[in-house]
Amino acid sequence: MTPKEYLGQIRKLRLMIEQRQRELDQLAEQKLGAVSGIDYSKIPVKGARRVGASFEQAAIKSLDLTAEIAGLISEYADLKHKIIGEIQQLDKPEYMQVLYKRYVEDKRWEVIAVEMGYSCDHVRHLHGWALRDFEKSIDLNTQ
């Protein structure tokens, strides 16, 4: 695994959480529609179909998604904490700063350049040097 791939795990987990959360939000909208869309006057007394079955399935799916999101959030928090600690082991503050801003805060090059007071080109060079130093400071083969 390259240093970029290793550090990029934070972003990937964050995106997975956001996507699952959107899926949960859409499911919640569907559940509300299912509850308000039931016409009780047309339901036979001895019907073979259960009235709340679709709502029940949506509720179960919602609980499953909520548990999955909680697990991803826990994994994200642990990984983020670990990677921040590893970034902070670097000797040069500029290296720590550029890797933190890029991978933990997920900032674009232009924003990092403005915040650090450097040109975009210099920030990209700094990033490359920081990645090399980062790779030397931790063993990515055991990660």
N, CA and C of each residue as an Amber inpcrd file, in Angstrom:
protein
   429
   0.8460000  -1.1770000   0.0000000   0.0000000   0.0000000   0.0000000
   0.8940000   1.2430000   0.0000000   0.5850000   2.1740000  -0.8580000
   1.3670000   3.4060000  -0.9210000   0.9270000   4.3450000   0.2110000
   1.7700000   5.3340000   0.5310000   1.3700000   6.3020000   1.5620000
   0.0640000   7.0260000   1.1990000  -0.1120000   7.3550000  -0.0840000
  -1.3450000   8.0300000  -0.5200000  -2.5610000   7.1370000  -0.2830000
  -2.4320000   5.8650000  -0.6320000  -3.5470000   4.9330000  -0.4320000
  -3.8520000   4.7750000   1.0520000  -2.8010000   4.6680000   1.8420000
  -2.9620000   4.5080000   3.2790000  -3.6810000   5.7190000   3.8840000
  -3.1880000   6.8970000   3.5780000  -3.7930000   8.1160000   4.1170000
  -5.1890000   8.3470000   3.5420000  -5.4070000   7.9110000   2.3090000
  -6.7000000   8.0910000   1.6460000  -7.8190000   7.2420000   2.2360000
  -7.4720000   6.3080000   3.0980000  -8.4930000   5.4740000   3.7410000
  -9.4740000   6.3150000   4.5540000  -8.9940000   7.4220000   5.0940000
  -9.8610000   8.3030000   5.8890000 -10.9790000   8.8380000   5.0030000
 -10.6150000   9.3360000   3.8350000 -11.5990000   9.9040000   2.9080000
 -12.5920000   8.8340000   2.4570000 -12.0770000   7.6550000   2.1540000
 -12.9440000   6.5660000   1.6950000 -13.9920000   6.2170000   2.7560000
 -13.5650000   6.0980000   3.9970000 -14.5100000   5.7970000   5.0810000
 -15.5290000   6.9200000   5.2640000 -15.0560000   8.1640000   5.1660000
 -15.9590000   9.3130000   5.3100000 -17.0250000   9.2700000   4.2090000
 -16.6150000   8.9570000   2.9730000 -17.5680000   8.8680000   1.8690000
 -18.5580000   7.7260000   2.0750000 -18.0740000   6.6020000   2.5660000
 -18.9640000   5.4630000   2.8320000 -20.0200000   5.8320000   3.8650000
 -19.6160000   6.5510000   4.8980000 -20.5510000   6.9860000   5.9410000
 -21.5960000   7.9310000   5.3470000 -21.1310000   8.9030000   4.5590000
 -22.0510000   9.8670000   3.9410000 -23.0480000   9.1740000   3.0230000
 -22.5800000   8.2110000   2.2340000 -23.4700000   7.5020000   1.3150000
 -24.4920000   6.6550000   2.0650000 -24.0590000   5.9670000   3.1030000
 -24.9880000   5.1670000   3.9050000 -26.0080000   6.0670000   4.5990000
 -25.5550000   7.2360000   5.0510000 -26.4660000   8.1750000   5.7050000
 -27.5270000   8.6710000   4.7210000 -27.1070000   8.9490000   3.4730000
 -28.0800000   9.3530000   2.4440000 -29.0830000   8.2340000   2.1800000
 -28.5830000   7.0090000   2.1390000 -29.4560000   5.8540000   1.9400000
 -30.4700000   5.7510000   3.0860000 -30.0220000   5.9900000   4.3040000
 -30.9100000   5.9600000   5.4700000 -31.9490000   7.0790000   5.3870000
 -31.5230000   8.2610000   4.9700000 -32.4510000   9.3840000   4.8200000
 -33.5230000   9.0710000   3.7740000 -33.1180000   8.4720000   2.6620000
 -34.0800000   8.1070000   1.6160000 -35.0540000   7.0540000   2.1220000
 -34.5640000   6.1240000   2.8950000 -35.4070000   5.0840000   3.4650000
 -36.4250000   5.7010000   4.4280000 -35.9900000   6.6840000   5.2000000
 -36.8980000   7.3590000   6.1330000 -38.0130000   8.0680000   5.3700000
 -37.6820000   8.6740000   4.2420000 -38.6980000   9.3300000   3.4080000
 -39.6870000   8.3020000   2.8720000 -39.1870000   7.1580000   2.4680000
 -40.0500000   6.0990000   1.9490000 -40.9810000   5.5670000   3.0330000
 -40.4500000   5.4480000   4.2570000 -41.2760000   4.9550000   5.3720000
 -42.4280000   5.9100000   5.6370000 -42.1480000   7.2060000   5.6110000
 -43.1990000   8.1930000   5.8510000 -44.2670000   8.0980000   4.7730000
 -43.8340000   7.8900000   3.5450000 -44.7860000   7.7390000   2.4480000
 -45.6140000   6.4840000   2.6020000 -45.0130000   5.4120000   3.0850000
 -45.7290000   4.1430000   3.2560000 -46.8060000   4.2650000   4.3330000
 -46.4970000   4.9920000   5.4020000 -47.4650000   5.1330000   6.4900000
 -48.6310000   6.0160000   6.0620000 -48.3520000   7.1190000   5.4070000
 -49.4160000   8.0340000   5.0260000 -50.1980000   7.5320000   3.8240000
 -49.6400000   6.5520000   3.0790000 -50.3000000   6.0660000   1.8670000
 -51.2550000   4.9100000   2.0950000 -51.4640000   4.4680000   3.3170000
 -52.3480000   3.3360000   3.5890000 -53.7980000   3.8200000   3.6360000
 -54.6510000   3.1900000   2.8380000 -56.0890000   3.4960000   2.8390000
 -56.7840000   2.3580000   3.5790000 -57.0740000   2.5750000   4.8350000
 -57.6430000   1.5330000   5.6830000 -59.0650000   1.1470000   5.2710000
 -59.7750000   2.0040000   4.5570000 -61.1500000   1.7030000   4.1650000
 -61.2240000   0.5960000   3.1190000 -60.1430000   0.3500000   2.3950000
 -60.1420000  -0.6540000   1.3340000 -59.5200000  -1.9810000   1.7620000
 -59.1980000  -2.1290000   3.0180000 -58.5580000  -3.3500000   3.5090000
 -59.6330000  -4.3240000   3.9610000 -59.6360000  -5.5260000   3.3780000
 -60.6220000  -6.5130000   3.8130000 -60.3130000  -6.9900000   5.2390000
 -61.3320000  -7.3940000   5.9330000 -61.1820000  -7.8110000   7.3150000
 -60.3240000  -9.0700000   7.4100000 -60.5290000 -10.0140000   6.4980000
 -59.7700000 -11.2590000   6.5230000 -58.7910000 -11.3000000   5.3570000
 -58.0830000 -10.2110000   5.1260000 -57.1360000 -10.1360000   4.0030000
 -55.9160000 -10.9970000   4.2320000 -55.3550000 -11.4930000   3.1470000
 -54.1580000 -12.3280000   3.2360000 -52.9120000 -11.4760000   3.4180000
 -52.9970000 -10.2380000   3.0230000 -51.8370000  -9.3610000   3.0770000
 -51.7860000  -8.5870000   4.3850000 -50.5870000  -8.4980000   4.9580000
 -50.4120000  -7.7120000   6.1830000 -50.2670000  -6.2490000   5.8170000
 -50.9660000  -5.3890000   6.5220000 -50.9810000  -3.9610000   6.2160000
 -49.6280000  -3.3140000   6.4430000 -48.9700000  -3.6110000   7.5340000
 -47.7310000  -2.9240000   7.8810000 -46.4740000  -3.6130000   7.4030000
 -46.5890000  -4.6090000   6.5300000 -45.4260000  -5.3930000   6.1270000
 -44.3370000  -4.5460000   5.4790000 -44.7020000  -3.6590000   4.5450000
 -43.6740000  -2.8540000   3.8770000 -43.0390000  -1.8620000   4.8470000
 -43.8570000  -1.3220000   5.7390000 -43.3310000  -0.4060000   6.7530000
 -42.3940000  -1.1570000   7.6970000 -42.7800000  -2.3560000   8.0550000
 -41.9740000  -3.1890000   8.9430000 -40.6170000  -3.5050000   8.3100000
 -40.6380000  -3.8700000   7.0410000 -39.3870000  -4.1670000   6.3230000
 -38.4940000  -2.9290000   6.2550000 -39.1100000  -1.7920000   5.9990000
 -38.3390000  -0.5430000   5.9370000 -37.7380000  -0.2130000   7.3030000
 -38.4890000  -0.4710000   8.3680000 -37.9840000  -0.2030000   9.7190000
 -36.8010000  -1.1080000  10.0480000 -36.8960000  -2.3880000   9.6530000
 -35.7950000  -3.3250000   9.8970000 -34.5650000  -2.9020000   9.1070000
 -34.7720000  -2.5320000   7.8470000 -33.6620000  -2.0670000   7.0020000
 -33.0350000  -0.8100000   7.6110000 -33.8690000   0.0500000   8.1420000
 -33.3910000   1.2840000   8.7780000 -32.5200000   0.9800000   9.9930000
 -32.9460000   0.0270000  10.7990000 -32.1570000  -0.3650000  11.9790000
 -30.8260000  -0.9820000  11.5570000 -30.8510000  -1.8200000  10.5290000
 -29.6150000  -2.4330000  10.0200000 -28.6450000  -1.3670000   9.5170000
 -29.1780000  -0.4090000   8.7450000 -28.3280000   0.6690000   8.2280000
 -27.7570000   1.5220000   9.3520000 -28.5670000   1.7920000  10.3490000
 -28.1120000   2.5900000  11.4910000 -26.9610000   1.8910000  12.2020000
 -27.0800000   0.5820000  12.3870000 -26.0020000  -0.1830000  13.0330000
 -24.7560000  -0.1940000  12.1570000 -24.9330000  -0.3230000  10.8520000
 -23.7880000  -0.3100000   9.9350000 -23.0830000   1.0460000   9.9600000
 -23.8560000   2.1170000   9.9750000 -23.2800000   3.4660000  10.0410000
 -22.5080000   3.6550000  11.3410000 -23.0680000   3.1800000  12.4410000
 -22.3840000   3.2950000  13.7400000 -21.0480000   2.5670000  13.7030000
 -21.0150000   1.3900000  13.0890000 -19.7610000   0.6450000  12.9630000
 -18.7410000   1.3790000  12.1110000 -19.2080000   1.9520000  10.9980000
 -18.3020000   2.7160000  10.1270000 -17.7670000   3.9570000  10.8300000
 -18.6170000   4.6190000  11.5910000 -18.1820000   5.8150000  12.3250000
 -17.1120000   5.4470000  13.3490000 -17.3010000   4.3490000  14.0330000
 -16.3110000   3.8910000  15.0100000 -14.9840000   3.5650000  14.3260000
 -15.0670000   2.8520000  13.2120000 -13.8640000   2.5140000  12.4390000
 -13.1690000   3.7830000  11.9350000 -13.9690000   4.7450000  11.4570000
 -13.4450000   6.0190000  10.9580000 -12.7170000   6.7760000  12.0690000
 -13.3450000   6.8640000  13.2350000 -12.7430000   7.6010000  14.3510000
 -11.4250000   6.9660000  14.7760000 -11.3940000   5.6420000  14.8510000
 -10.1630000   4.9430000  15.2430000  -9.0450000   5.1530000  14.2220000
  -9.3810000   4.9830000  12.9440000  -8.3780000   5.1460000  11.8870000
  -7.8700000   6.5810000  11.8280000  -8.7760000   7.5260000  11.9160000
  -8.4000000   8.9390000  11.8710000  -7.4540000   9.2760000  13.0220000
  -7.7750000   8.8130000  14.2130000  -6.9310000   9.0660000  15.3900000
  -5.5350000   8.4590000  15.1840000  -5.5020000   7.2380000  14.6590000
  -4.2280000   6.5520000  14.4210000  -3.3850000   7.3050000  13.3910000
  -4.0030000   7.6990000  12.2860000  -3.2720000   8.3780000  11.2220000
  -2.7990000   9.7560000  11.6710000  -3.6120000  10.4720000  12.4220000
  -3.1800000  11.7780000  12.9440000  -1.9360000  11.5940000  13.8090000
  -1.9430000  10.5860000  14.6560000  -0.7740000  10.3000000  15.4890000
   0.4590000  10.0110000  14.6590000   0.2810000   9.2580000  13.5700000
   1.4120000   8.9340000  12.6940000   1.9170000  10.1630000  11.9460000
   0.9960000  11.0240000  11.5190000   1.3930000  12.2710000  10.8510000
   2.1840000  13.1460000  11.8230000   1.7610000  13.1700000  13.0690000
   2.4120000  14.0130000  14.0660000   3.7900000  13.5020000  14.4780000
   4.1670000  12.3190000  14.0320000   5.5050000  11.7990000  14.3070000
   6.5490000  12.3800000  13.3480000   6.1020000  13.0390000  12.2930000
   7.0490000  13.6180000  11.3390000   7.8350000  14.7400000  12.0040000
   9.0800000  14.9140000  11.5700000   9.9470000  15.9120000  12.1790000
   9.6240000  17.3410000  11.7370000   9.2650000  17.4980000  10.4740000
   9.0450000  18.8520000   9.9440000   7.5820000  19.2700000  10.0770000
   7.3380000  20.4140000  10.7350000   5.9650000  20.9030000  10.9090000
   5.2330000  21.1210000   9.5760000   5.9800000  21.5460000   8.5460000
   5.3480000  21.7760000   7.2330000   4.8170000  20.4640000   6.6560000
   5.5350000  19.3760000   6.8810000   5.0980000  18.0630000   6.4060000
   3.8260000  17.6310000   7.1440000   3.8570000  17.8190000   8.4580000
   2.6730000  17.4840000   9.2580000   1.4660000  18.2860000   8.7780000
   1.7050000  19.5520000   8.5650000   0.6190000  20.4560000   8.1950000
   0.0170000  20.1030000   6.8340000   0.8520000  19.8490000   5.8370000
   0.3360000  19.5690000   4.4950000  -0.4000000  18.2270000   4.4530000
   0.1100000  17.2070000   5.1460000  -0.5610000  15.9100000   5.1550000
  -1.8730000  15.9690000   5.9450000  -1.8620000  16.7020000   7.0440000
  -3.0750000  16.8460000   7.8440000  -4.1670000  17.5610000   7.0500000
  -3.7900000  18.6670000   6.4400000  -4.7740000  19.4400000   5.6790000
  -5.3220000  18.6440000   4.4880000  -4.4590000  17.9000000   3.8210000
  -4.8740000  17.1690000   2.6210000  -5.7000000  15.9270000   2.9570000
  -5.2590000  15.1300000   3.9060000  -5.8980000  13.8370000   4.1450000
  -6.9000000  13.8260000   5.2980000  -6.6500000  14.5840000   6.3420000
  -7.5710000  14.5970000   7.4720000  -8.6870000  15.6120000   7.2320000
  -8.3020000  16.8130000   6.8170000  -9.3060000  17.8520000   6.5610000
  -9.8580000  17.8020000   5.1360000  -9.2460000  17.0010000   4.2670000
  -9.6980000  16.7930000   2.8850000  -9.7890000  18.1060000   2.0930000
  -8.7490000  18.9260000   2.2400000  -8.7370000  20.2270000   1.5620000
  -8.0740000  20.1350000   0.1960000  -8.4950000  21.0200000  -0.6860000
  -7.9190000  21.0960000  -2.0340000  -6.5770000  21.8210000  -1.9760000
  -5.7650000  21.5770000  -3.0110000  -4.4190000  22.1710000  -3.0700000
  -4.4590000  23.6930000  -2.9480000  -5.3970000  24.3220000  -3.6380000
  -5.4710000  25.7920000  -3.6280000  -5.7330000  26.3250000  -2.2240000
  -6.5900000  25.6720000  -1.5010000  -6.9190000  26.0970000  -0.1300000
  -5.7070000  25.9100000   0.7800000  -5.0440000  24.7700000   0.6320000
  -3.8500000  24.4940000   1.4460000  -2.7770000  25.5420000   1.1630000
  -2.5930000  25.8650000  -0.1100000  -1.5770000  26.8510000  -0.4930000
  -1.8510000  28.2070000   0.1590000  -3.0910000  28.6340000   0.1200000
  -3.4470000  29.9280000   0.7210000  -3.2220000  29.8850000   2.2350000
  -3.6770000  28.8190000   2.8730000  -3.5570000  28.7150000   4.3280000
  -2.1040000  28.6290000   4.7910000  -1.2530000  27.9880000   3.9750000
   0.1470000  27.8520000   4.3580000   1.0080000  29.0010000   3.8450000
   0.4580000  29.8100000   2.9500000   1.2050000  30.9440000   2.4100000
   2.2260000  30.5580000   1.3560000   1.9760000  29.4530000   0.6290000
   2.8660000  28.9780000  -0.4220000   2.1250000  28.9550000  -1.7530000
   2.8680000  28.7800000  -2.8330000   2.2350000  28.5740000  -4.1360000
   1.7220000  27.1360000  -4.2000000   0.7960000  26.8870000  -5.1210000
   0.2670000  25.5170000  -5.2910000   1.3860000  24.5540000  -5.6720000
   2.2830000  25.0030000  -6.5460000   3.4030000  24.1460000  -6.9550000
   4.2580000  23.7530000  -5.7550000   4.5610000  24.7370000  -4.9070000
   5.3880000  24.4440000  -3.7470000   4.6740000  23.4710000  -2.7990000
   3.3580000  23.6380000  -2.6410000   2.5890000  22.7550000  -1.7650000
   2.6190000  21.3240000  -2.2970000   2.5260000  21.1740000  -3.6200000
   2.5750000  19.8270000  -4.2120000   3.9500000  19.1850000  -4.0070000
   5.0130000  19.9880000  -4.1550000   6.3670000  19.4680000  -3.8900000
   6.5090000  19.0900000  -2.4170000   6.0340000  19.9620000  -1.5570000
   6.0720000  19.7240000  -0.1180000   5.3140000  18.4340000   0.2200000
   4.1990000  18.2500000  -0.4320000   3.3830000  17.0440000  -0.2380000
   4.1790000  15.7850000  -0.6300000   4.8540000  15.8480000  -1.7500000
   5.6720000  14.7100000  -2.1880000   6.7760000  14.3850000  -1.2020000
   7.4460000  15.4130000  -0.7250000   8.5190000  15.2010000   0.2530000
   7.9420000  14.6400000   1.5550000   6.7820000  15.1760000   1.9450000
   6.1290000  14.7210000   3.1780000   5.7260000  13.2480000   3.0650000
   5.2250000  12.8490000   1.9040000   4.8450000  11.4420000   1.7030000
   6.0590000  10.5250000   1.8090000   7.1700000  10.9460000   1.2340000
   8.4010000  10.1430000   1.3210000   8.8480000   9.9900000   2.7710000
   8.8030000  11.1070000   3.4980000   9.1920000  11.0870000   4.9080000
   8.2110000  10.2380000   5.7290000   6.9450000  10.3530000   5.4080000
   5.9070000   9.5830000   6.0950000   6.1180000   8.0810000   5.8750000
   6.4300000   7.7080000   4.6560000   6.6570000   6.2930000   4.3260000
   7.8480000   5.7300000   5.0980000   8.8720000   6.5580000   5.2980000
  10.0350000   6.1180000   6.0620000   9.7300000   5.9920000   7.5620000
   8.8120000   6.8350000   8.0320000   8.5470000   6.8710000   9.4750000
   7.6350000   5.7460000   9.9490000   6.8040000   5.1980000   9.0540000
   5.9450000   4.0660000   9.4550000   6.1070000   2.9380000   8.4490000
   5.8430000   1.7290000   8.8920000   5.9450000   0.5590000   8.0170000
   4.5710000   0.2830000   7.4350000   4.3490000   0.6540000   6.1760000
   3.0470000   0.4900000   5.5430000   2.7520000  -0.9670000   5.1860000
   3.7650000  -1.8100000   5.1690000   3.5330000  -3.2200000   4.8220000
   2.7800000  -3.9650000   5.9180000   2.8410000  -3.4580000   7.1480000
   2.1370000  -4.1240000   8.2490000   0.7860000  -3.4910000   8.5090000
   0.4280000  -2.4620000   7.7800000  -0.8330000  -1.7560000   8.0110000
  -1.9990000  -2.5050000   7.4010000
